[in-house]
Coordinates of C-alpha atoms in Angstrom, one line a residue:
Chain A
X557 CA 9.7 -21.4 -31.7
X558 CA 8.0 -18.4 -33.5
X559 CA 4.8 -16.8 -31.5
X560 CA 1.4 -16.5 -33.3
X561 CA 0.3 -13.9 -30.4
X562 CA 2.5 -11.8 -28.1
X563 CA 1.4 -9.9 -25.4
X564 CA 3.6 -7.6 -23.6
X565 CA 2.9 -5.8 -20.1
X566 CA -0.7 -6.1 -21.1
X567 CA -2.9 -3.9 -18.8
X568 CA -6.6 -3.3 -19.2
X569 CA -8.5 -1.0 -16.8
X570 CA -12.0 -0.1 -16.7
X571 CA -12.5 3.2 -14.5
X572 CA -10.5 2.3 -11.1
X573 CA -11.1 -1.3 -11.9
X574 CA -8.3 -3.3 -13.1
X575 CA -9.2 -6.6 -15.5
X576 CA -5.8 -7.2 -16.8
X577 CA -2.7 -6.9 -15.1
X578 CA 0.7 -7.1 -16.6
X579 CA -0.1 -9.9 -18.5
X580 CA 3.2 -11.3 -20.3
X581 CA 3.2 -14.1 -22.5
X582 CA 2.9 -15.2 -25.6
X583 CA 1.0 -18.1 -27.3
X584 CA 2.9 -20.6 -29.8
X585 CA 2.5 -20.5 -33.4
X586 CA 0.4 -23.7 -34.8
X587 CA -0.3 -25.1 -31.1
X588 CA -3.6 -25.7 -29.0
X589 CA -3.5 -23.3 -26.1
X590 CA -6.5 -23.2 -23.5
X591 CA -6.9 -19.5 -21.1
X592 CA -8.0 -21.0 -18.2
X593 CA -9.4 -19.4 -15.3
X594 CA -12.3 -18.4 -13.3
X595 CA -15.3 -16.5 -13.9
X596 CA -14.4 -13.0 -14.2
X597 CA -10.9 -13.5 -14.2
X598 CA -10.2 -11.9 -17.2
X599 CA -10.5 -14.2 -20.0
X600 CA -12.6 -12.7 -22.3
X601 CA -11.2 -9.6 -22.0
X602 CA -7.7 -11.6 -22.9
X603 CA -9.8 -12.7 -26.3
X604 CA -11.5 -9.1 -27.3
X605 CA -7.6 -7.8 -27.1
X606 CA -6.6 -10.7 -29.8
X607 CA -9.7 -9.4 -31.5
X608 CA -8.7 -5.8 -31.4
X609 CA -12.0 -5.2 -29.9
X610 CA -10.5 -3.6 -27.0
X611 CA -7.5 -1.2 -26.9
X612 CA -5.0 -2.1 -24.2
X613 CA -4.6 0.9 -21.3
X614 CA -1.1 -0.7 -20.8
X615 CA 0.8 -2.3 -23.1
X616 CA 0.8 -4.2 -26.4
X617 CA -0.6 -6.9 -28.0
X618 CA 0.5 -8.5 -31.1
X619 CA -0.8 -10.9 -33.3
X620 CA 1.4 -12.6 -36.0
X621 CA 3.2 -9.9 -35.7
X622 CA 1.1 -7.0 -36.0
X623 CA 0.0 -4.5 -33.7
X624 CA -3.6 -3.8 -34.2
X625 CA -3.2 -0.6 -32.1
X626 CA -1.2 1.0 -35.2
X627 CA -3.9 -0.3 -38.1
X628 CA -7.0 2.1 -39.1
X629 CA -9.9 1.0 -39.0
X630 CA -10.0 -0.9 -42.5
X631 CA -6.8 -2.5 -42.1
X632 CA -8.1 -3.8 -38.8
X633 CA -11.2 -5.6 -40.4
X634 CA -9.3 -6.6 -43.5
X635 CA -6.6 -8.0 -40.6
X636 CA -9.6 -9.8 -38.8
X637 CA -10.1 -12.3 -41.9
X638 CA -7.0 -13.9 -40.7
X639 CA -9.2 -15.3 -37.2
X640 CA -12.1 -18.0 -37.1
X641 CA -14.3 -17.8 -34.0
X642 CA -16.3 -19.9 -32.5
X643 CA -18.8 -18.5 -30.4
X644 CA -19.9 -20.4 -27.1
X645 CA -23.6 -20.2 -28.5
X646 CA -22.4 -20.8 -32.0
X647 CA -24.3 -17.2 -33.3
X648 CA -24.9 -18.1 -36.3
X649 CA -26.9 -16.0 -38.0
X650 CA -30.8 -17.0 -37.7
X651 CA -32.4 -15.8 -40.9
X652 CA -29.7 -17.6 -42.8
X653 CA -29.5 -21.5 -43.1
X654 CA -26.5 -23.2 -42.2
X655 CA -25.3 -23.8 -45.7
X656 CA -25.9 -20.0 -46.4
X657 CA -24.2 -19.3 -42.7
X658 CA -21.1 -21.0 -44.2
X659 CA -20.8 -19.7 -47.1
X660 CA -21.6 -16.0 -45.8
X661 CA -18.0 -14.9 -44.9
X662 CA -16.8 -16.3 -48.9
X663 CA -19.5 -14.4 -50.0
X664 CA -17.7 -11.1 -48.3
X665 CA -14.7 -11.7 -49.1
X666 CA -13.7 -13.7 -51.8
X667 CA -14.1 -13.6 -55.4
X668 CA -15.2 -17.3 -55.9
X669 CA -18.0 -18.3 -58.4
X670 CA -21.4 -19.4 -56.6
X671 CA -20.1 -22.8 -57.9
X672 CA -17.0 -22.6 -55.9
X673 CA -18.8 -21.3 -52.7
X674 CA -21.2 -24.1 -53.1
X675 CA -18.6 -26.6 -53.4
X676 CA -16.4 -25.3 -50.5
X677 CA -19.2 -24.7 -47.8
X678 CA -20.8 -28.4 -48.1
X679 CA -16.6 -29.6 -48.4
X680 CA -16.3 -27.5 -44.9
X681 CA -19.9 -29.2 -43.6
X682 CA -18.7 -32.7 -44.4
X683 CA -15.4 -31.3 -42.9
X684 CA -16.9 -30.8 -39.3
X685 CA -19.0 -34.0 -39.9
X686 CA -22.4 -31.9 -40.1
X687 CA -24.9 -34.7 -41.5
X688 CA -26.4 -33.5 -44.9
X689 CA -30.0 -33.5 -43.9
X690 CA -29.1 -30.3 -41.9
X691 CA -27.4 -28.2 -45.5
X692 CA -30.5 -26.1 -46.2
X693 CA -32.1 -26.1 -42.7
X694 CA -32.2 -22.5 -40.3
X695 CA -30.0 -22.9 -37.2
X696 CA -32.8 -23.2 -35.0
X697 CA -34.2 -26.6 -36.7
X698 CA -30.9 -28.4 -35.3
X699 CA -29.4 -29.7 -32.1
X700 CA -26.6 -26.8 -30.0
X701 CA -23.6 -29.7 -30.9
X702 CA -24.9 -29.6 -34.6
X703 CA -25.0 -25.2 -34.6
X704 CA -21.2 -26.1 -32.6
X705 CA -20.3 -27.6 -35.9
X706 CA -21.7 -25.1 -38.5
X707 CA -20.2 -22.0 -36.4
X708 CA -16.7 -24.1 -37.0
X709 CA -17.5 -24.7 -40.8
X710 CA -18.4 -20.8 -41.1
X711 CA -15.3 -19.8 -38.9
X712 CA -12.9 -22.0 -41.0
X713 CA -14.1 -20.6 -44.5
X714 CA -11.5 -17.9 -45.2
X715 CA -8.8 -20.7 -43.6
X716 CA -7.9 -18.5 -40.8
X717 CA -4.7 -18.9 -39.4
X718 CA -5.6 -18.0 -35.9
X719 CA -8.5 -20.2 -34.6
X720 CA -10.2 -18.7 -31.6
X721 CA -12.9 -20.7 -29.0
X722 CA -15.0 -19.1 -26.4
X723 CA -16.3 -21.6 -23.9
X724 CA -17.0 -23.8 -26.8
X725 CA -18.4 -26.8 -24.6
X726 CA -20.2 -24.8 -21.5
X727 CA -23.8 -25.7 -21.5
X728 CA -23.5 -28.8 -23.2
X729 CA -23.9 -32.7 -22.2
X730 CA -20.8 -35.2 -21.5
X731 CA -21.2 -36.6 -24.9
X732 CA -21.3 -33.6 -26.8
X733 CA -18.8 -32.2 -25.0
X734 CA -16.1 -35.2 -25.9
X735 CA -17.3 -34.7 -29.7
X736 CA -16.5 -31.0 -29.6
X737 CA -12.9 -31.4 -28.4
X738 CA -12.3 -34.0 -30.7
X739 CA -13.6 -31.6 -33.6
X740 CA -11.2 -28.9 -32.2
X741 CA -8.5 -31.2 -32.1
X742 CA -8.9 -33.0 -35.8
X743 CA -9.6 -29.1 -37.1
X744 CA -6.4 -28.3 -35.5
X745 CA -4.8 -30.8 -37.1
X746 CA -6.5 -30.5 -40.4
X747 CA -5.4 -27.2 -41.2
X748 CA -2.2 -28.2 -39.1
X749 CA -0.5 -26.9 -42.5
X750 CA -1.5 -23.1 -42.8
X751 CA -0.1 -23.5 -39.4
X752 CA -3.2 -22.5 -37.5
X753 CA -3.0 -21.7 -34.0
X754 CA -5.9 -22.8 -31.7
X755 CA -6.5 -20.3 -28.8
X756 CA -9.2 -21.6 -26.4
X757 CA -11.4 -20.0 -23.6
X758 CA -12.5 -22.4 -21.2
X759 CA -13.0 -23.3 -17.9
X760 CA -13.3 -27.0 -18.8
X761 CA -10.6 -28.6 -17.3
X762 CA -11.0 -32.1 -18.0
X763 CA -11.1 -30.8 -21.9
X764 CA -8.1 -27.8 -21.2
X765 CA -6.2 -31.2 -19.8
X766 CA -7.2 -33.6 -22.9
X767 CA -6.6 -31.3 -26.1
X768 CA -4.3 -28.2 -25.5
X769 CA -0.4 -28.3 -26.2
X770 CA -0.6 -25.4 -23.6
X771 CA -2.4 -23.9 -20.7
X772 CA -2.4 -20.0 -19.2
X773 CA -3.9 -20.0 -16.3
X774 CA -5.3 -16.5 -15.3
X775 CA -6.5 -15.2 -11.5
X776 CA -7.8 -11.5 -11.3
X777 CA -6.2 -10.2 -14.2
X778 CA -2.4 -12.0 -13.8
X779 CA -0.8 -15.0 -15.5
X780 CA -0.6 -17.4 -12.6
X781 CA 1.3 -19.8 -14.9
X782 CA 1.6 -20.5 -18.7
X783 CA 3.3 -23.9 -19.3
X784 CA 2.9 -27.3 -21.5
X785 CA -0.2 -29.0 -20.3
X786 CA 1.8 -31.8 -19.3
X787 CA 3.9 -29.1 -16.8
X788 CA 0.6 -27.6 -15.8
X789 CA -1.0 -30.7 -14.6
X790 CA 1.6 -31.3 -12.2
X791 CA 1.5 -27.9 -10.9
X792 CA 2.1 -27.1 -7.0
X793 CA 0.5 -23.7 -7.6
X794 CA -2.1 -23.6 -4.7
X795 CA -4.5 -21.9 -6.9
X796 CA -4.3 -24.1 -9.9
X797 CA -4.5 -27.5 -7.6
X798 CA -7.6 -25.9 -5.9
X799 CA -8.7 -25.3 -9.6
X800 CA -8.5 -28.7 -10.5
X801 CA -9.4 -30.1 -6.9
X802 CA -12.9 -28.0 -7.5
X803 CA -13.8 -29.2 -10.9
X804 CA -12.6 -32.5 -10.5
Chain B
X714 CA -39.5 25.8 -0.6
X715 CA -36.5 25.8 -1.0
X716 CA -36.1 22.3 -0.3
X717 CA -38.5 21.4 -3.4
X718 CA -36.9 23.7 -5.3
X719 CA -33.2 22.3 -4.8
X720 CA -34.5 19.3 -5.1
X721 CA -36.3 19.9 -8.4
X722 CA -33.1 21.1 -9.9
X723 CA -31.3 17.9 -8.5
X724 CA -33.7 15.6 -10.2
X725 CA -33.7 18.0 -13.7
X726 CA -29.4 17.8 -13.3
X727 CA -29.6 14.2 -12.7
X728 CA -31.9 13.6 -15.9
X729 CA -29.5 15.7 -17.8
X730 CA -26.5 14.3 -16.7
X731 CA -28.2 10.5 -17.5
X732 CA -29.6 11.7 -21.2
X733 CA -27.0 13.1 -22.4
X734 CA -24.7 9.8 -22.9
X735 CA -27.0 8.6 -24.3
X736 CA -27.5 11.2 -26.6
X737 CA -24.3 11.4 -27.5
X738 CA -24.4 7.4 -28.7
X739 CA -27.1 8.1 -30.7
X740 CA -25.2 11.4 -32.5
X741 CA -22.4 9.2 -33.4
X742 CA -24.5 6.5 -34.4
X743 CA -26.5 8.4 -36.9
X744 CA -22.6 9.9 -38.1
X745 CA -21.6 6.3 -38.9
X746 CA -24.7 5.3 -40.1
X747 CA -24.4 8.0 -42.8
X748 CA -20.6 7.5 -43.4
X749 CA -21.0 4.2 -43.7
X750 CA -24.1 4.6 -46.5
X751 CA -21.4 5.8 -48.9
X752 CA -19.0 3.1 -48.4
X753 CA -18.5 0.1 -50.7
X754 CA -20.0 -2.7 -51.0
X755 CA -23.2 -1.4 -51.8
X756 CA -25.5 -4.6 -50.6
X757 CA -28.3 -4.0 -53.0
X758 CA -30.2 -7.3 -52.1
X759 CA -30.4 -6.5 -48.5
X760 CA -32.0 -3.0 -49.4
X761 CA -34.3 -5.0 -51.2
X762 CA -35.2 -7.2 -48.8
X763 CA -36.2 -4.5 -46.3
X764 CA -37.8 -2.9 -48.7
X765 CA -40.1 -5.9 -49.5
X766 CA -40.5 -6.1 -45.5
X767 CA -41.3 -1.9 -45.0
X768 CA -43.1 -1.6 -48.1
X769 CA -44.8 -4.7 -49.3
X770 CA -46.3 -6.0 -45.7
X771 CA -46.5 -2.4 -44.0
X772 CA -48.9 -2.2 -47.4
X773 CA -52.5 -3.4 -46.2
X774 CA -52.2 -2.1 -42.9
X775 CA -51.7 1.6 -44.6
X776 CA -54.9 0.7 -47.0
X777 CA -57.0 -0.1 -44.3
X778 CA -55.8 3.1 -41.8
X779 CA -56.1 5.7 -44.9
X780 CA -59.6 3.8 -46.5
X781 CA -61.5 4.5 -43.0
X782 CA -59.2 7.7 -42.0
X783 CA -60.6 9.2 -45.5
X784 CA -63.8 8.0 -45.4
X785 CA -64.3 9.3 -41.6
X786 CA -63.0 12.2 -42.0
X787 CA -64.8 13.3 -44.6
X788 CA -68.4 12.2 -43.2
X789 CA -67.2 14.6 -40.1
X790 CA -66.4 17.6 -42.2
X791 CA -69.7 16.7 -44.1
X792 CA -71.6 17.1 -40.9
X793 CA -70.3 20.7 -40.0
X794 CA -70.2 21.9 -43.4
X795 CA -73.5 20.8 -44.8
X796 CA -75.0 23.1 -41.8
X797 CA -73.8 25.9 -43.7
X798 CA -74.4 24.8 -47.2
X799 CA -70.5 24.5 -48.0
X800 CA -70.2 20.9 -48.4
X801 CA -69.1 21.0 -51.7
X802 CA -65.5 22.1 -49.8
X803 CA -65.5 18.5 -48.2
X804 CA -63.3 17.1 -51.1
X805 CA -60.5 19.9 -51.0
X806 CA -60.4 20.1 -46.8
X807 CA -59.9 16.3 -46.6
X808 CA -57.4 16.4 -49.4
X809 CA -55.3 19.1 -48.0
X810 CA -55.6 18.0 -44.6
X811 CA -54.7 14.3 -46.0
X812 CA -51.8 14.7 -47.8
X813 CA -49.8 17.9 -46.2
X814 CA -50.4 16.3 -43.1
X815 CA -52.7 12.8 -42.2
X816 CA -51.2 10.6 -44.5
X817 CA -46.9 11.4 -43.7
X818 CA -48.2 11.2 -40.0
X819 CA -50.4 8.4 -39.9
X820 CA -47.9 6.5 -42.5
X821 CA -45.2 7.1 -39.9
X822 CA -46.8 6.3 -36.9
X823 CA -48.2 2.9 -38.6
X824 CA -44.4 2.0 -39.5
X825 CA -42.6 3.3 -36.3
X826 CA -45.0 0.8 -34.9
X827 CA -44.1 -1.8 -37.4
X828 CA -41.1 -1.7 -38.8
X829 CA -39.0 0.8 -36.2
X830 CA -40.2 -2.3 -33.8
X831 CA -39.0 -4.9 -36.0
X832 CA -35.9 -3.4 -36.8
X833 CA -34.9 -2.7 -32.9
X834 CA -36.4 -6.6 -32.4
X835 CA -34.1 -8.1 -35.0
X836 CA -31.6 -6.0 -34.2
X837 CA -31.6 -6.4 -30.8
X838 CA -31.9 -10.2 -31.1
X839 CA -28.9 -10.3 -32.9
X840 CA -26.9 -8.6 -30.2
X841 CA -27.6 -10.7 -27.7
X842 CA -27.1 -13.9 -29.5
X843 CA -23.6 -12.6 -30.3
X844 CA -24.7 -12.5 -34.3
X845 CA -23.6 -8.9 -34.4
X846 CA -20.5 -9.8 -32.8
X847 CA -20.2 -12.7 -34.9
X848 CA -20.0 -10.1 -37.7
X849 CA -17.6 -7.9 -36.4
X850 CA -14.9 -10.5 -35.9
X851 CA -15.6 -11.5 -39.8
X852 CA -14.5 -8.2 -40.4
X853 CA -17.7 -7.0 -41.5
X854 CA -19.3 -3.5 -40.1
X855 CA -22.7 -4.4 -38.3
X856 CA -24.1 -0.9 -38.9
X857 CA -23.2 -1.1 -42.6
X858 CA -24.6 -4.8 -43.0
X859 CA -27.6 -4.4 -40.8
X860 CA -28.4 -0.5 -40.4
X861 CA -27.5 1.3 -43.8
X862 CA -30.1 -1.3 -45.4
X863 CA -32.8 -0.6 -43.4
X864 CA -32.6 3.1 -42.8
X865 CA -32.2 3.9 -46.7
X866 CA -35.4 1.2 -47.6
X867 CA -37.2 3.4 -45.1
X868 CA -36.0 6.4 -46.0
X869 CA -37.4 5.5 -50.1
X870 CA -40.3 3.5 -48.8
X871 CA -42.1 5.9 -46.8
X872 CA -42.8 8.8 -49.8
X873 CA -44.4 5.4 -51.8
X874 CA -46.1 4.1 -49.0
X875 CA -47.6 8.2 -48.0
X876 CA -48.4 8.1 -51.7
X877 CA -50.3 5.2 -50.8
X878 CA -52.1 6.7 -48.1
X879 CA -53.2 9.9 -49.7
X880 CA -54.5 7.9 -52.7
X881 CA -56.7 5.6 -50.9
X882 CA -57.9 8.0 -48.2
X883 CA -59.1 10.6 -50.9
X884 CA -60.9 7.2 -52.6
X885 CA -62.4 6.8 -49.3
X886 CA -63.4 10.3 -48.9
X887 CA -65.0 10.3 -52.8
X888 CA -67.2 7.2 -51.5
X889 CA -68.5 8.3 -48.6
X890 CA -68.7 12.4 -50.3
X891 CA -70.2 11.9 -53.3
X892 CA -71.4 8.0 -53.4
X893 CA -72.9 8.2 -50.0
X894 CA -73.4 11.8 -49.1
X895 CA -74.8 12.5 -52.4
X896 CA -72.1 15.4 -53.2
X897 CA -71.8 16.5 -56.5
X898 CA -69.3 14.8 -58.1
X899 CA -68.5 17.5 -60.6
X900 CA -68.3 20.1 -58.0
X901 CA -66.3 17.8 -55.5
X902 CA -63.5 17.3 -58.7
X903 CA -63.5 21.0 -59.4
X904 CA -63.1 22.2 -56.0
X905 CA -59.9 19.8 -55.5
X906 CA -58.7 21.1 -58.8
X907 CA -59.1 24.8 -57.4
X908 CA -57.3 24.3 -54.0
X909 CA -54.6 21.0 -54.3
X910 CA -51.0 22.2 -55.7
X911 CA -48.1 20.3 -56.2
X912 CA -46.9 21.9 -53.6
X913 CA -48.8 20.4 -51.1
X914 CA -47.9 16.7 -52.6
X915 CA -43.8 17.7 -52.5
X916 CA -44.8 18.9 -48.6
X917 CA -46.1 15.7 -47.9
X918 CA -43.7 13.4 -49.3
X919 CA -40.3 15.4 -47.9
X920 CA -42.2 15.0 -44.3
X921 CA -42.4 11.2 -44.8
X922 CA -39.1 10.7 -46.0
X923 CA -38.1 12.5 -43.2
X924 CA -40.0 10.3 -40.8
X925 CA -38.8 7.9 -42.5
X926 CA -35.2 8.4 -41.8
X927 CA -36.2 9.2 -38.3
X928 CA -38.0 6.0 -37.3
X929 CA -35.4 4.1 -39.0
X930 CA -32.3 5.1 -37.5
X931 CA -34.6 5.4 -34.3
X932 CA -35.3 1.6 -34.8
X933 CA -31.3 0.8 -35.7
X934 CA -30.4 2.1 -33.2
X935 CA -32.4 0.7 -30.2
X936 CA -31.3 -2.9 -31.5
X937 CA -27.5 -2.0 -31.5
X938 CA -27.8 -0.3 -27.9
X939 CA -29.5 -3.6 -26.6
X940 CA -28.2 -4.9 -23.5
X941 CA -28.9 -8.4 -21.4
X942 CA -30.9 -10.9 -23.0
X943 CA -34.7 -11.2 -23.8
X944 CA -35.9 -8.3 -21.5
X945 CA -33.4 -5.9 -22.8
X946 CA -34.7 -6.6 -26.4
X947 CA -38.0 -5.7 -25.1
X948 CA -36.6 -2.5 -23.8
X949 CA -35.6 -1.8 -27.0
X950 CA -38.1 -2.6 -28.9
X951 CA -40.1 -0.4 -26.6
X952 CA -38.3 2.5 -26.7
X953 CA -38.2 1.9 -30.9
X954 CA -41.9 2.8 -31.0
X955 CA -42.4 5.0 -28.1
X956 CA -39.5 7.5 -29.4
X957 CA -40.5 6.9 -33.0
X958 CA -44.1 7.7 -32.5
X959 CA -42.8 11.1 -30.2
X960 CA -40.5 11.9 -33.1
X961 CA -42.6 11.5 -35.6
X962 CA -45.4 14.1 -33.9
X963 CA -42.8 16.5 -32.9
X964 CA -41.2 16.8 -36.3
X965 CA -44.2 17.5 -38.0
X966 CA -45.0 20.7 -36.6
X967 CA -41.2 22.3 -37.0
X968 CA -41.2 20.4 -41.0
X969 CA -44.3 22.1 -40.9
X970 CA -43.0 25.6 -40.0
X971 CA -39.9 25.2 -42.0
X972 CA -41.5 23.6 -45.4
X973 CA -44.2 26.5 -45.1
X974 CA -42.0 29.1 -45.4
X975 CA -39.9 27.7 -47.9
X976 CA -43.1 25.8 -50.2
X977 CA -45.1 28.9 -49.8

């Protein structure tokens, strides 16, 4: 089993305060894998070191391979083509419309004809089952679960082979919540062939427990366990049973 | 005393010690800003764009500021002047004073508190709606994409839109001199022919390019140091005009001083 993301000793401190502590583990290549945790426990500091937003204090991180820390600053940005986000308020960009938010990043970076572009972007809407009526429409003229599905059209456009989620389904209703896992899981499975690895940020357990193929759980910066969700569910760790307890 | 005193000096330290971060952001911002303007790609329709937005809609509100600026003006200078039979200098004083100094001033105060607020607003907006973010993560630099753009089309718009201004408020100054005052028109042609240079023209269009640049990256950088949601964007936004409006006041006496001594 190869690794898509590695990280090793990780330690992250801000001033005296420590966010990440020794964090060892490493995510599986082509797998759904949920950071789960608490508020503050260090999870989207865990996602800006994928990003190579932040620089571990401790540490490494590497992602398929590479070390961001040794990359300049192009190599970094050229690197970061290989990740789609999605954001947990979809940011898409407001003065743009949602066919034009799609097609932004093949615009940067691609050399296809306006043709191709055209045909790709509404081939990636259909893709995330965004209705047509919203193509040429400006982000804020349709519903949060419809922007959900444009920010994953516009963060699969350069076929990214590391797939990352931040809180994708806080904030939204039971329905829309059930349609967004099921759009992580069928993009997952879509582009199962690049191999794309899915990394999610959640605190959703009922949708960690329903769509990952693994779980880390994190408390104050430490890996309290990293397992198959099937070994994570049955868990005796008091921490993780509380977890559950509570948001069950 | 003494008390006061050490506790003036506190106060100055503390606002020292809290500025100068601050300070120092804004230093390597305007760096990367710059770097950044001579990297590729060149985005060419975004310049545009911002141009159309600072020039093209900043446009009436700089006709109606320099028509009435002109026009009063010169009916005040008519009033102190005509006491002492020198009217026919109305022209000449309103021109000079127009375009070496009213029209890059009032030019930049009317787009720091446009455009520098816009661009803080949008910027800011962006921030806080993780769009900027958004960017990043593509791989694509946020102060290229969103600041270059906008501080250059400022930057070429300002001269065009002070040109603007010194046009119409000498049109407004003609009316109210010669069409209402009665002013000679020959006279009031002459005089301006005897005192303007081309000097005075390069004068004021180097001060509002300078503004220009100032507001802007004033304005850019506001919205990229945006913090918290909708009140922080106000912030921002705030401190956009406020500081662009100081700056702009400021930096025209020392461009004064300095493009003196070297326009003659």
């Amino acid at each position: 089993m190869s690794y898509a993301i590695e990280f090793n000793h990780l330690t992250k401190r801000f001033g005296n305060h420590t966010v990440l502590d020794d964090l060892n583990f490493n995510i599986h290549e082509g797998k759904i894998t949920t950071i789960l945790g608490f508020s503050g426990a260090g999870k989207s500091t865990v996602l800006k070191h994928i990003l190579g937003i932040y620089h571990p204090t401790e540490g490494q991180v590497k992602v398929l391979g590479q070390d961001m820390e040794k990359m300049n600053e192009g190599q970094i940005r050229e690197f970061r083509t290989n990740f789609g986000m999605v954001f947990q308020y979809a940011a898409l960009f407001d003065s743009m419309t949602n066919f034009e938010n799609v097609a932004f990043p093949m615009k940067e970076f691609t050399n296809y004809t306006k043709e191709e572009i055209e045909e790709k972007a509404i081939g990636l809407m259909k893709q995330v089952g965004l209705d047509e009526f919203a193509f040429h429409k400006l982000p804020s003229e349709i519903s949060g679960g419809m922007r959900k599905r444009v920010g994953l059209a516009r963060a699969l456009a350069l076929q990214p082979k590391v797939m990352l989620y931040d809180e994708p389904t806080t904030g939204l209703d039971p329905i829309t919540t059930h349609m967004v896992d099921d759009l992580i899981t069928s993009t997952h499975n879509h582009n199962a062939h690049l191999p794309m690895t899915s990394v999610i940020i959640s605190h959703d357990i009922a949708a960690t427990l329903r769509i990952s193929d693994y779980v880390a759980f994190l408390e104050k910066g430490k890996t309290v366990v990293h397992a198959p969700v099937e070994e994570f569910r049955k868990s005796d760790h008091p921490v993780i049973k509380k977890f559950i307890e509570l948001s069950t | 005393m003494i008390k006061l005193l050490k506790s003036s000096i506190e106060w100055l330290g503390r606002w020292v010690m809290s500025i100068t971060p601050a300070l120092g952001r804004f230093t390597l911002y305007a760096i990367s800003n710059f770097q950044w303007f001579f990297r590729p790609p060149v985005r060419k329709r975004l310049f545009f764009e911002q141009m159309v937005f600072m020039g093209n809609k900043s446009l009436f509100i700089v006709f109606l500021t320099s028509s009435f600026s002109g026009a009063v003006f010169a009916y005040q200078i008519y009033l102190g002047f005509t006491a002492f039979s020198v009217d026919s200098f109305v022209g000449p004083i309103v021109a000079i004073a127009v375009v070496k100094e009213l029209a890059p001033v009032f030019t930049g105060l009317v787009v720091a508190g446009r455009c520098g607020a816009a661009m803080a607003a949008q910027i800011g907006s962006m921030k806080v709606t993780e769009q900027i973010d958004a960017l990043e993560v593509m791989g694509v630099n946020s102060i290229q994409y969103l600041g270059v753009p906008r501080v250059f089309a400022t930057v070429v718009t300002m001269p065009m839109l002070t040109g603007v201004f010194m046009l119409v408020a000498n049109a407004g100054s003609w009316l109210v001199g010669v069409k209402l005052l009665g002013i000679d028109e020959a006279i009031y042609f002459a005089k301006l022919g005897d005192f303007m240079n081309l000097n005075m023209l390069v004068e004021g269009l180097i001060k509002a390019a300078v503004f220009g640049y100032l507001i802007s990256i004033i304005g850019t950088y506001q919205g990229f140091a945006v913090k918290g949601g909708a009140e922080g964007v106000g912030k921002g936004t705030n401190m956009a005009v406020v500081w662009g409006m100081i700056i702009v006041l400021i930096m025209d006496f020392f461009l004064t001083a300095i493009l003196a001594k070297v326009l003659g």
